[in-house]
Coordinates of C-alpha atoms and ligand atoms in Angstrom, one line a residue:
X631 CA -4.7 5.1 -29.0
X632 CA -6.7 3.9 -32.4
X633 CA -10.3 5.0 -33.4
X634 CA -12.7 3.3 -32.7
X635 CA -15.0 2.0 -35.3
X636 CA -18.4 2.0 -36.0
X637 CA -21.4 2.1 -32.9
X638 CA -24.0 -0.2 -33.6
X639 CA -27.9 0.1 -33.9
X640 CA -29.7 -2.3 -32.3
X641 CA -32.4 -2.9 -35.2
X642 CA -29.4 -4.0 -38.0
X643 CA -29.3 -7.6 -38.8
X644 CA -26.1 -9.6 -39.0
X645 CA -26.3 -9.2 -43.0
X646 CA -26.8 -5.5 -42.6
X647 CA -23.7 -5.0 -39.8
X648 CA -21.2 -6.3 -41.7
X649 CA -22.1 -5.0 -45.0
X650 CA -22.2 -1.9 -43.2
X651 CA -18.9 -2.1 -41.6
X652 CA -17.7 -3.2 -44.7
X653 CA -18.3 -0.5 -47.1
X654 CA -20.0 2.6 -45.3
X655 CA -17.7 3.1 -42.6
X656 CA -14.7 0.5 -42.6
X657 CA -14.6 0.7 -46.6
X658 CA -11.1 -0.4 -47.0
X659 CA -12.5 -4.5 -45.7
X660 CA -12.8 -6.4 -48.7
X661 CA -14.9 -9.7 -49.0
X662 CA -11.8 -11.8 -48.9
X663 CA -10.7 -9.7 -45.6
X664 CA -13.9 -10.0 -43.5
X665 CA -14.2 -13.5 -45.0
X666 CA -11.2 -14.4 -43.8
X667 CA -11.3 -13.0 -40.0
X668 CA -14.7 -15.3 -39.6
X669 CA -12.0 -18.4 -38.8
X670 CA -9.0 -19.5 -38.0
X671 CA -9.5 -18.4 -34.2
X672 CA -9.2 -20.9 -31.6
X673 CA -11.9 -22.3 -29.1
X674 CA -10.5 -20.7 -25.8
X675 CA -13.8 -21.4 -23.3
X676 CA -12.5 -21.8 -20.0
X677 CA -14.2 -25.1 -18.3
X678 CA -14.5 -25.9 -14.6
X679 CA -13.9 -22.4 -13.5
X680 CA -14.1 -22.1 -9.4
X681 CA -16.9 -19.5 -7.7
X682 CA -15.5 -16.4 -7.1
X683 CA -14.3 -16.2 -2.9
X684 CA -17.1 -14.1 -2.0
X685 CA -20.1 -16.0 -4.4
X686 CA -21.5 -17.2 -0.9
X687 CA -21.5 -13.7 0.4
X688 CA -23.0 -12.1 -2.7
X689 CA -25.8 -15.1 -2.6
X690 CA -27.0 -14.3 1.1
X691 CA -27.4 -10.2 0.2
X692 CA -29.4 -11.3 -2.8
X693 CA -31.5 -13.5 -0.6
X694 CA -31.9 -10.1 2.1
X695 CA -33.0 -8.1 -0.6
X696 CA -35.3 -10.6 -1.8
X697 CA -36.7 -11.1 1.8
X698 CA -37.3 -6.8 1.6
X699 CA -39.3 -6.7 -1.1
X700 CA -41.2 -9.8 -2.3
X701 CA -43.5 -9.8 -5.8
X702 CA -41.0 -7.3 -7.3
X703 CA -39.2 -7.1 -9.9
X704 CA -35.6 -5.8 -8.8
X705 CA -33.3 -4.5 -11.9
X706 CA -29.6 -3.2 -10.7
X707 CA -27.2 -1.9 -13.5
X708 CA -23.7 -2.3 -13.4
X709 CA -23.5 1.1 -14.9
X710 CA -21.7 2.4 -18.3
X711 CA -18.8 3.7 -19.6
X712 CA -18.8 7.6 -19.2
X713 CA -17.6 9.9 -22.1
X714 CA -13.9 11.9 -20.7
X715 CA -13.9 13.9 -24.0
X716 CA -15.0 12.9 -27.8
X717 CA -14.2 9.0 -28.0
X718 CA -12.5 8.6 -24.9
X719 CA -14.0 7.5 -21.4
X720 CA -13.3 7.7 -17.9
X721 CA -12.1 4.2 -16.6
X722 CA -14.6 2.1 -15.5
X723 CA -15.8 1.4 -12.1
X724 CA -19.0 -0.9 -11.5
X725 CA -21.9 0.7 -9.2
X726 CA -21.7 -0.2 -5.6
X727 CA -25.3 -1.5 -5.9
X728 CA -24.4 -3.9 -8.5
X729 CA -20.9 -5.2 -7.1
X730 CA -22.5 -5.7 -3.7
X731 CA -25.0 -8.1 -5.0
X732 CA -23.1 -10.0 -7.7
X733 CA -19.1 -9.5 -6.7
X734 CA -18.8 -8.6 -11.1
X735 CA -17.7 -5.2 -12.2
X736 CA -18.6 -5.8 -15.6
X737 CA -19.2 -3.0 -17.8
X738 CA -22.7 -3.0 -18.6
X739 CA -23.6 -5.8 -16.6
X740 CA -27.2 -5.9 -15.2
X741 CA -28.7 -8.1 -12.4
X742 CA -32.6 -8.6 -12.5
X743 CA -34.3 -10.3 -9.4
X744 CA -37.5 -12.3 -11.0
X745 CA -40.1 -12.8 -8.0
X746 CA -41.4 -16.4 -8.1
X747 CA -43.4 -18.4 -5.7
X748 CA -41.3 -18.3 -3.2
X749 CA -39.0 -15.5 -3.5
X750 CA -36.7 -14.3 -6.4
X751 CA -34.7 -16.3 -9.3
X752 CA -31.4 -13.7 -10.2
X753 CA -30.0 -13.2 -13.9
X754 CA -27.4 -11.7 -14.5
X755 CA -27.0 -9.8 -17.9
X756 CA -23.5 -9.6 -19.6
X757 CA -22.4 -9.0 -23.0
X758 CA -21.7 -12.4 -24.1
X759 CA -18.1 -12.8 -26.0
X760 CA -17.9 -11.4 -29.9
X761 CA -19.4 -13.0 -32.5
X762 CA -16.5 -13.7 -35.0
X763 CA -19.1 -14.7 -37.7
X764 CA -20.5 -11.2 -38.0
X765 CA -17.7 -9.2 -37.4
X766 CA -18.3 -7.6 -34.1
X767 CA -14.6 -9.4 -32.8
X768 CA -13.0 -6.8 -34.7
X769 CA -15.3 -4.2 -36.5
X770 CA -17.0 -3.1 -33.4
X771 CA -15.6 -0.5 -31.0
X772 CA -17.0 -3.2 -27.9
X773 CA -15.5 -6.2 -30.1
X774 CA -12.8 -7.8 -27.6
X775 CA -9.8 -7.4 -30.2
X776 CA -10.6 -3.9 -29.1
X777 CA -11.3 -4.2 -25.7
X778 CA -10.2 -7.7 -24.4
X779 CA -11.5 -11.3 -23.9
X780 CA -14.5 -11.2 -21.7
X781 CA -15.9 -14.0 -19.9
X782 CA -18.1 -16.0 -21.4
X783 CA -21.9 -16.0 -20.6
X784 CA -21.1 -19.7 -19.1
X785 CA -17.9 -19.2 -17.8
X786 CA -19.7 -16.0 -15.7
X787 CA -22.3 -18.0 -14.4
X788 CA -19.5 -20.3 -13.2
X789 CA -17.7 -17.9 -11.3
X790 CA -20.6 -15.8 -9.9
X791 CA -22.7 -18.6 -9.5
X792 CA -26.0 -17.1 -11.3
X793 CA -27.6 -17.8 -14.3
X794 CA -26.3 -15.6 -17.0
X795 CA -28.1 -13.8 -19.8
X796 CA -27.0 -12.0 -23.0
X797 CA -27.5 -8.3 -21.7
X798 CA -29.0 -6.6 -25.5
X799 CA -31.9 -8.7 -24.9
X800 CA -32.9 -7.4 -21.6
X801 CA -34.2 -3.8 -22.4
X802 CA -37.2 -5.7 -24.7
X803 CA -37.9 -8.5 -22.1
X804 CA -38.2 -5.7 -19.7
X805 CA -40.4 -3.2 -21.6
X806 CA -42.5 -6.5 -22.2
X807 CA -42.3 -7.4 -18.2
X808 CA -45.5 -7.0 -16.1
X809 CA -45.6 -6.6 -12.6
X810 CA -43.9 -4.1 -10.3
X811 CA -40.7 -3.2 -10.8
X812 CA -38.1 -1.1 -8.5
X813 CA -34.9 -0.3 -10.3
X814 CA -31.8 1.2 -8.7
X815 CA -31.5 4.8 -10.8
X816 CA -28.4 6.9 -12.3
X817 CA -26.0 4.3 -13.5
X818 CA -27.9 3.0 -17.2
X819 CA -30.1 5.3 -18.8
X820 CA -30.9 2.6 -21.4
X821 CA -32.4 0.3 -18.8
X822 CA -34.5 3.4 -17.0
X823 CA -35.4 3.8 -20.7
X824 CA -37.1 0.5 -20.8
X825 CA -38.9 0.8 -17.5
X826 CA -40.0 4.2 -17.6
X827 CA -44.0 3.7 -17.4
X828 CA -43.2 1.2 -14.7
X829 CA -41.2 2.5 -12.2
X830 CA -41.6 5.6 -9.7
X831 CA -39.1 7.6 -8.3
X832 CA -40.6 7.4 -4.6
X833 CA -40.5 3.0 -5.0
X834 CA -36.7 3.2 -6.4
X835 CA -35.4 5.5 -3.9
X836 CA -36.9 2.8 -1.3
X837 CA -34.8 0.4 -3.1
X838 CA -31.5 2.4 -2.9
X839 CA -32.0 3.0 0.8
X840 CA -32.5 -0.2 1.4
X841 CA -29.4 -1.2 -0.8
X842 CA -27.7 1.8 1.2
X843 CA -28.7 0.8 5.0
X844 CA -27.9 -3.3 3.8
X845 CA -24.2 -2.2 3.8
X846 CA -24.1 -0.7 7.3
X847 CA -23.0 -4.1 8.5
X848 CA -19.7 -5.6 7.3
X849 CA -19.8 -9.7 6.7
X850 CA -16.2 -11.4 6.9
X851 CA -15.6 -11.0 3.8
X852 CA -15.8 -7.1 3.3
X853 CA -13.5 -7.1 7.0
X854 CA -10.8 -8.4 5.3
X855 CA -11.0 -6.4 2.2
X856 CA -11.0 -3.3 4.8
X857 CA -8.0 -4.7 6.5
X858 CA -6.2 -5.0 2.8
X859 CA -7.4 -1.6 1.8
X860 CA -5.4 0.0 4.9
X861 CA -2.4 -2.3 4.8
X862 CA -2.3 -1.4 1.2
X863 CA -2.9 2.7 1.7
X864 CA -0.4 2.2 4.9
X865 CA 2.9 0.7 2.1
X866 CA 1.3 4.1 0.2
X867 CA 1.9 6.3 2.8
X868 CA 4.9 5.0 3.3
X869 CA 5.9 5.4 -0.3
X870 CA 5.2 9.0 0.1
X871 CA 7.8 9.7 3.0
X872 CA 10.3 8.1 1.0
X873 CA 10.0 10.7 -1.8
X874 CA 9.1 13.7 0.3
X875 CA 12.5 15.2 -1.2
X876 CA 11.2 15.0 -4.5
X877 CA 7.7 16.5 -3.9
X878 CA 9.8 19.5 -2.5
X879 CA 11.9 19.6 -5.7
X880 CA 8.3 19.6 -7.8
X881 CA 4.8 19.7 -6.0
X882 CA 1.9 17.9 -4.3
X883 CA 1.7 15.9 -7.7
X884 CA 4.5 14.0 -6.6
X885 CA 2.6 12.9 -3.7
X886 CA -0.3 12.1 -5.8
X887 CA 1.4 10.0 -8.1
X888 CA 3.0 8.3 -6.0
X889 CA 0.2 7.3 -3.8
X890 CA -1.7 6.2 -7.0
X891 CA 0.8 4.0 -7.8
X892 CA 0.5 1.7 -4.9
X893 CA -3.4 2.1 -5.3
X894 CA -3.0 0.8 -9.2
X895 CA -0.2 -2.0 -8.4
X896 CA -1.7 -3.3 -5.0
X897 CA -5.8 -2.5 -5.8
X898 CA -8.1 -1.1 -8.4
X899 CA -8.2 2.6 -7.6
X900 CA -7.5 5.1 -5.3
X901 CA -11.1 5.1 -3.6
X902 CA -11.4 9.0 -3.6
X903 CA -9.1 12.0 -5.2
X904 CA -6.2 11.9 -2.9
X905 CA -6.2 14.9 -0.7
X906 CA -2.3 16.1 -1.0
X907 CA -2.5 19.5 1.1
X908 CA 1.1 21.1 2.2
X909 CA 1.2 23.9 4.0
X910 CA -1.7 26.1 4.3
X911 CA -3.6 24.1 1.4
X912 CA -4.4 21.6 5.0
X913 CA -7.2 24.1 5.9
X914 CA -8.8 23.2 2.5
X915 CA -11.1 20.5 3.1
X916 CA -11.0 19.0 -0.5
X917 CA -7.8 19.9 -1.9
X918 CA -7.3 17.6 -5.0
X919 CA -5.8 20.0 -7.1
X920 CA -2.7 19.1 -5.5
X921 CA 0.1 21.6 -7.5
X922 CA 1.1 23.5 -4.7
X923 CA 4.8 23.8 -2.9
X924 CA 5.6 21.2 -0.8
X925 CA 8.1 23.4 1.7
X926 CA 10.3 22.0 4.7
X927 CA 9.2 22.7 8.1
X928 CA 5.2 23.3 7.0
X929 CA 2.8 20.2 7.5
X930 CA 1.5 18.1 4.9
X931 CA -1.9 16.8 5.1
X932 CA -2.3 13.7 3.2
X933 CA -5.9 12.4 3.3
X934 CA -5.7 9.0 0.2
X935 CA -7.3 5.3 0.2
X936 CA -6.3 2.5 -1.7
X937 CA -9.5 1.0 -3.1
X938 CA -8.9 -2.6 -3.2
X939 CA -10.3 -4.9 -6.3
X940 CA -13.3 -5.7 -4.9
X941 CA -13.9 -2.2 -4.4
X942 CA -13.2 -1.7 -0.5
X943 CA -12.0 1.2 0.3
X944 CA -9.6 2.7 3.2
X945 CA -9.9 6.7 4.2
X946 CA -7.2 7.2 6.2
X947 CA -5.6 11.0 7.0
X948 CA -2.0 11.7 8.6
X949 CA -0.6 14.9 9.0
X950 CA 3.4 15.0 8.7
X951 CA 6.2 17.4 9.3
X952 CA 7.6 17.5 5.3
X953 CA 11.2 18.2 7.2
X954 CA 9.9 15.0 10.2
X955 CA 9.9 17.4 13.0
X956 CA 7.1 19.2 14.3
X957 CA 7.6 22.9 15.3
X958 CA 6.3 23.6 18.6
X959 CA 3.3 24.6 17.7
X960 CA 2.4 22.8 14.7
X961 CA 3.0 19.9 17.8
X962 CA 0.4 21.7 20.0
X963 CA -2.2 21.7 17.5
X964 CA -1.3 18.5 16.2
X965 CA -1.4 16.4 20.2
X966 CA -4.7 18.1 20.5
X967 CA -6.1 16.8 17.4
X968 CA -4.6 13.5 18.5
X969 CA -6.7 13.7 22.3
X970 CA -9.5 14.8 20.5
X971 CA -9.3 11.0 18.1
X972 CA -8.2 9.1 20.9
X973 CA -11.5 10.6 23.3
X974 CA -13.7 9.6 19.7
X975 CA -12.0 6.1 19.1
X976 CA -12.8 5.8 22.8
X977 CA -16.9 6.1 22.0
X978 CA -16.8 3.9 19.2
X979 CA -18.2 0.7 20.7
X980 CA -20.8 -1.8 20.5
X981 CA -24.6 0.3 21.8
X982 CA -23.2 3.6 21.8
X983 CA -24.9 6.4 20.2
X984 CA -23.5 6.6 16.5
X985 CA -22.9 10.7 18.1
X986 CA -20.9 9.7 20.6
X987 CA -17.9 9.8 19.1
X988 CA -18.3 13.0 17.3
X989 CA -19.5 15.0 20.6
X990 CA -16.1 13.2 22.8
X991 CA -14.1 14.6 20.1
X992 CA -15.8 18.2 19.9
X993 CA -15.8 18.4 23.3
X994 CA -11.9 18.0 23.4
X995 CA -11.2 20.4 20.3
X996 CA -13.4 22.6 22.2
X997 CA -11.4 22.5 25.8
X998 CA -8.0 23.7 23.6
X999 CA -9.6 26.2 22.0
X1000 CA -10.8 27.9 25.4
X1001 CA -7.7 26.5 27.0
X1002 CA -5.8 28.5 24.3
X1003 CA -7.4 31.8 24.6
X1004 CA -9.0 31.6 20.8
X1005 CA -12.9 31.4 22.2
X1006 CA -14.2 32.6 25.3
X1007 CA -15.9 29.8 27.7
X1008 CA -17.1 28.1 29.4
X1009 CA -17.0 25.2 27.2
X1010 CA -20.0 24.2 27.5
X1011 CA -21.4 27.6 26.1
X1012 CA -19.3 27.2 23.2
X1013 CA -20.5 23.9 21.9
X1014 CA -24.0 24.9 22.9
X1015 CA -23.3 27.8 20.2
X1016 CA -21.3 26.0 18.5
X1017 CA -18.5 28.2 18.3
X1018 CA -15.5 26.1 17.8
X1019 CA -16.5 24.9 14.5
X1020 CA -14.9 28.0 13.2
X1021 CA -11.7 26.0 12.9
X1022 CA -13.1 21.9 13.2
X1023 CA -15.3 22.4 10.5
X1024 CA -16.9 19.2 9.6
X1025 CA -18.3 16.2 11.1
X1026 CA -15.9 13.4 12.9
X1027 CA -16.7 10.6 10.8
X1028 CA -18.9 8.7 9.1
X1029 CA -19.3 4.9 7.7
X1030 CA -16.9 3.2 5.1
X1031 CA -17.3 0.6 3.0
X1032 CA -17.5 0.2 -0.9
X1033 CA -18.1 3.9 -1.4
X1034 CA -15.7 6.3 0.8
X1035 CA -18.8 8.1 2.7
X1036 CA -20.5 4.5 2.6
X1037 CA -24.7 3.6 3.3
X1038 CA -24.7 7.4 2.7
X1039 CA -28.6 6.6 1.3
X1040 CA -29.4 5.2 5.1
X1041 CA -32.1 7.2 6.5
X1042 CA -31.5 9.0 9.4
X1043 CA -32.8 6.8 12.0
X1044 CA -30.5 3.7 10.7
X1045 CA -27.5 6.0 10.5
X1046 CA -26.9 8.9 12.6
X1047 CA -29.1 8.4 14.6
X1048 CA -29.1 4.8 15.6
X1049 CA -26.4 3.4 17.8
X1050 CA -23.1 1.0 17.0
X1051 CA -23.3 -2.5 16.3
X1052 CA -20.6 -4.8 15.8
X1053 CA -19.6 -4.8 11.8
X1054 CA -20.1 -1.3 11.2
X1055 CA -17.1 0.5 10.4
X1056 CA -16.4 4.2 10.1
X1057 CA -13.6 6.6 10.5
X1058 CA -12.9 8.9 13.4
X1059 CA -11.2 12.1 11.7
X1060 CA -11.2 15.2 13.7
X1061 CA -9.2 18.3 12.7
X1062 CA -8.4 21.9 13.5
X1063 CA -7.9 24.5 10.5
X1064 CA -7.0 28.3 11.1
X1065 CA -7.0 29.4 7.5
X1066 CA -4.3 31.9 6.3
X1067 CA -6.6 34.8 6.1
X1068 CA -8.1 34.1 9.3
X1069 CA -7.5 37.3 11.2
X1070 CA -9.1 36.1 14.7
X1071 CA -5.9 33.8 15.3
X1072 CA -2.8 35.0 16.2
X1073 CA -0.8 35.2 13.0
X1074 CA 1.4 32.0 14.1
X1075 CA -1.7 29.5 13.7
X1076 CA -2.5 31.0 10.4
X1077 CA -2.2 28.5 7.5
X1078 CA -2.0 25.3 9.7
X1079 CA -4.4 22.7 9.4
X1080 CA -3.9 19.0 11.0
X1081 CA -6.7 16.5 11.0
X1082 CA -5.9 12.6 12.2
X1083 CA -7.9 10.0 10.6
X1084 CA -8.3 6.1 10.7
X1085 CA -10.7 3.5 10.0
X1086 CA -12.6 1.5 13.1
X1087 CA -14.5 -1.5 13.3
X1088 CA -17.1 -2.1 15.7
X1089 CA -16.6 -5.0 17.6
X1090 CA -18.5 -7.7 20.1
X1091 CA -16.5 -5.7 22.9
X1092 CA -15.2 -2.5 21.9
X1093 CA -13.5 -1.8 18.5
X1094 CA -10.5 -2.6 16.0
X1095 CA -8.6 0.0 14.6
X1096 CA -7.9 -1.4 11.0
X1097 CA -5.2 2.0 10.1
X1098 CA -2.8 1.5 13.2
X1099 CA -0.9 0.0 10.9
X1100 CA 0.0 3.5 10.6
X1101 CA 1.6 5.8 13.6
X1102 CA -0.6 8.4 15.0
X1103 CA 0.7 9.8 18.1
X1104 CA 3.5 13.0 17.4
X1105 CA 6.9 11.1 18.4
X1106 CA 6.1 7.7 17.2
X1107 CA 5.1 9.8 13.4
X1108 CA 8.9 11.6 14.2
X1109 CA 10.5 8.1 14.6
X1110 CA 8.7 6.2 11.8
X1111 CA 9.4 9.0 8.8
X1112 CA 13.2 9.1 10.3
X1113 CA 13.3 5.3 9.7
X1114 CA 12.2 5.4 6.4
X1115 CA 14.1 8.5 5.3
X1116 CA 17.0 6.6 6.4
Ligands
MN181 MN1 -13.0 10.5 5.8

């Protein structure tokens, strides 16, 4: 890729920019050249532009977080681009604060809540499009011949239906602001800059856990971007059986890129590092390194999400015989992980304890493990202790959403410990993992780990699983990877 060119200070007239650009560090622009680039573009505003789908949506979670905190000032940053290594960044991806409320994922972007009389006025802050008369358009590492046309500030107020604001003159107006002020922290240290004698961290953390807790409940519109994340992550899954030869001929990478793929064609992103575990790598609960073996008759634990582009994202886990039959034991473990989802899905319903689901699928977990002769019972004495979390390790689920472990801000009483209502949606995910080393198995379990996952929706009478798109139980996962293999 091409150097950038020259950062700008925000203090340097037009005058100054230019002549800087010009001869102190772009010295080969004459006057003729930068004289010349000033004109000869065409006028490419876009007119009558149509509101984004989900500008009605955005516009009644703006009006909620008005309602929480009126008289306040509320300032939530898109975020910025974050340095990979000298001049090159990490790819972009808006907050979740800031997408919520606006549906943008502009770079930079920031929306400010004004209170008034009877509630809040929103702005939203954008870089406006470059100036060709200063040289910006092509002299500036953010000029759009580097970076691409954005929308202009008129053209964004169109689509996102809200009044938009060049975003260089918001740090001043904000350091001039009086009043309170709650900003949402961590994504735009230039903005926290300008509001650091006005803010606390006690008021903005209120403001994040509100933003967090807001998100518990799904509107139609985020539904269907669920249901397209795990269509989408489903076609990826399905990619990956296909090419199963080739991951053994290389490694887990394989798997990886292939999943990615699907994510980058069909969506924005994959929503987390995919989780690409073959053989005993399943018992490592983040494995994203992903450059091991991928060896016929072990397991492979794929745990990937295709984040769609508005920033939904699935979480779904399958566990798969690389050869497409399970070994008799590897089908053992595997049907008992399978009761153990099937008793959680089960709990997930409308007034249930949020628990419920994780303690049904325990309990199961537990029963096999007694059942098998690997803990001593009763059963109830070993989830009283505890004991079988020696091998399920982790939690059964939790809520999903924009951010893979979504409303993870919630407080306690509006998440774990509060019971289901119609819209949430998390994922039911038990597992079992006997690690390689672990010398209380006998040596046959060592190195297998299986966990099942999908994504649920509460419902008005039950719930929806949006993933069952994908086969779960043991023969129908034989069947479907012999269909594709072909
Ligand atoms: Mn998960």
């Amino acid at each position: 890729m091409a150097e950038e060119l020259t950062p700008e200070t925000p203090e340097e007239t037009e005058e100054q920019a230019i002549k800087q650009r010009k001869n102190g560090l772009y010295p080969g622009v004459s006057d003729e050249l930068a004289e010349n680039m000033k004109s000869g573009w065409a006028d490419t505003e876009l007119h009558g532009l149509k509101p984004i789908a989900q500008a009605d949506k955005t516009a009644a979670r703006r009006a909620a977080l008005s309602a929480r905190f009126p008289g306040e000032r509320l300032v939530i940053p898109a975020g910025k681009l974050k340095t990979r290594s000298n001049d090159t960044e990490y790819s972009f991806r808006a907050s979740t604060e800031y997408a919520y409320l606006t549906g943008d994922q502009t770079q930079d972007g920031v929306l400010v809540l004004e209170p008034t009389a009877d509630g809040h006025e929103a702005t939203i802050y954008l870089l406006p499009r470059s100036d060709r008369g200063n040289g910006e358009f092509w002299l500036d590492g953010q000029g759009e011949l580097w970076v691409g046309r954005r929308h202009s500030l008129t053209e964004a107020e169109q689509l996102l239906g809200i009044p938009a604001k060049d975003v260089r003159e918001l740090a001043d107006a904000l350091r001039e602001a009086t009043g309170p002020v709650r900003a949402v922290r961590g994504h735009d240290a230039g903005i926290e800059a300008a509001l650091t004698d006005k803010v606390t961290a006690e008021r903005d953390e209120e403001l994040r856990v509100y933003l967090s807790e807001a998100r518990l409940i799904k509107d139609s519109f985020e539904i269907a971007e669920l249901e397209k994340a795990c269509a989408s992550t489903a076609r990826g899954f399905e990619d990956v059986v296909k090419v199963l030869d080739k991951a053994e001929a290389t490694s887990e990478r394989y798997i990886e890129g292939t999943f990615f793929l699907r994510a980058r064609v069909e969506g924005n992103d994959i929503g987390y590092g995919s989780i690409c575990a073959a053989g005993p790598h399943a018992t490592t609960l983040h494995w994203v390194r992903n450059d091991g073996d991928v060896r016929s008759g072990d397991l492979l634990l794929l745990d990937a999400g295709v984040e769609t582009t508005e920033l939904y994202t699935a979480d779904i886990t399958r566990t798969l015989p690389i050869n497409g039959r399970y070994t008799e034991l590897q089908r053992k473990i595997y049907d008992a992980v399978y009761e153990a989802q099937e008793a959680g899905i089960a709990a997930v319903k409308p007034g249930a304890a949020y628990r419920d689901f994780h303690d049904a699928a325990q309990r199961v977990l537990a029963e096999k493990l007694v059942e098998w002769g690997l803990v001593e019972g009763p059963v109830e004495r070993v989830l009283e202790l505890g004991l079988q979390r020696r091998w399920t390790l982790h939690g059964t689920g939790h809520m999903l959403g924009m951010d893979v472990h979504d409303c993870a801000a919630a407080r306690t009483e509006a998440y774990v410990d509060t019971t289901l209502a119609p819209g949430m949606c998390l994922t039911v995910e038990p597992g079992l993992y006997f690690q390689a080393d672990d010398l209380t198995v006998p040596e046959e379990y060592r190195g297998i780990g299986v966990r099942i996952e999908d994504d649920i929706l509460v419902t008005e009478d039950g719930n929806r699983n949006l993933s069952e798109g994908l086969p779960r139980r043991a023969d129908e996962v034989e069947a479907w990877m012999a269909a594709l293999k072909g």
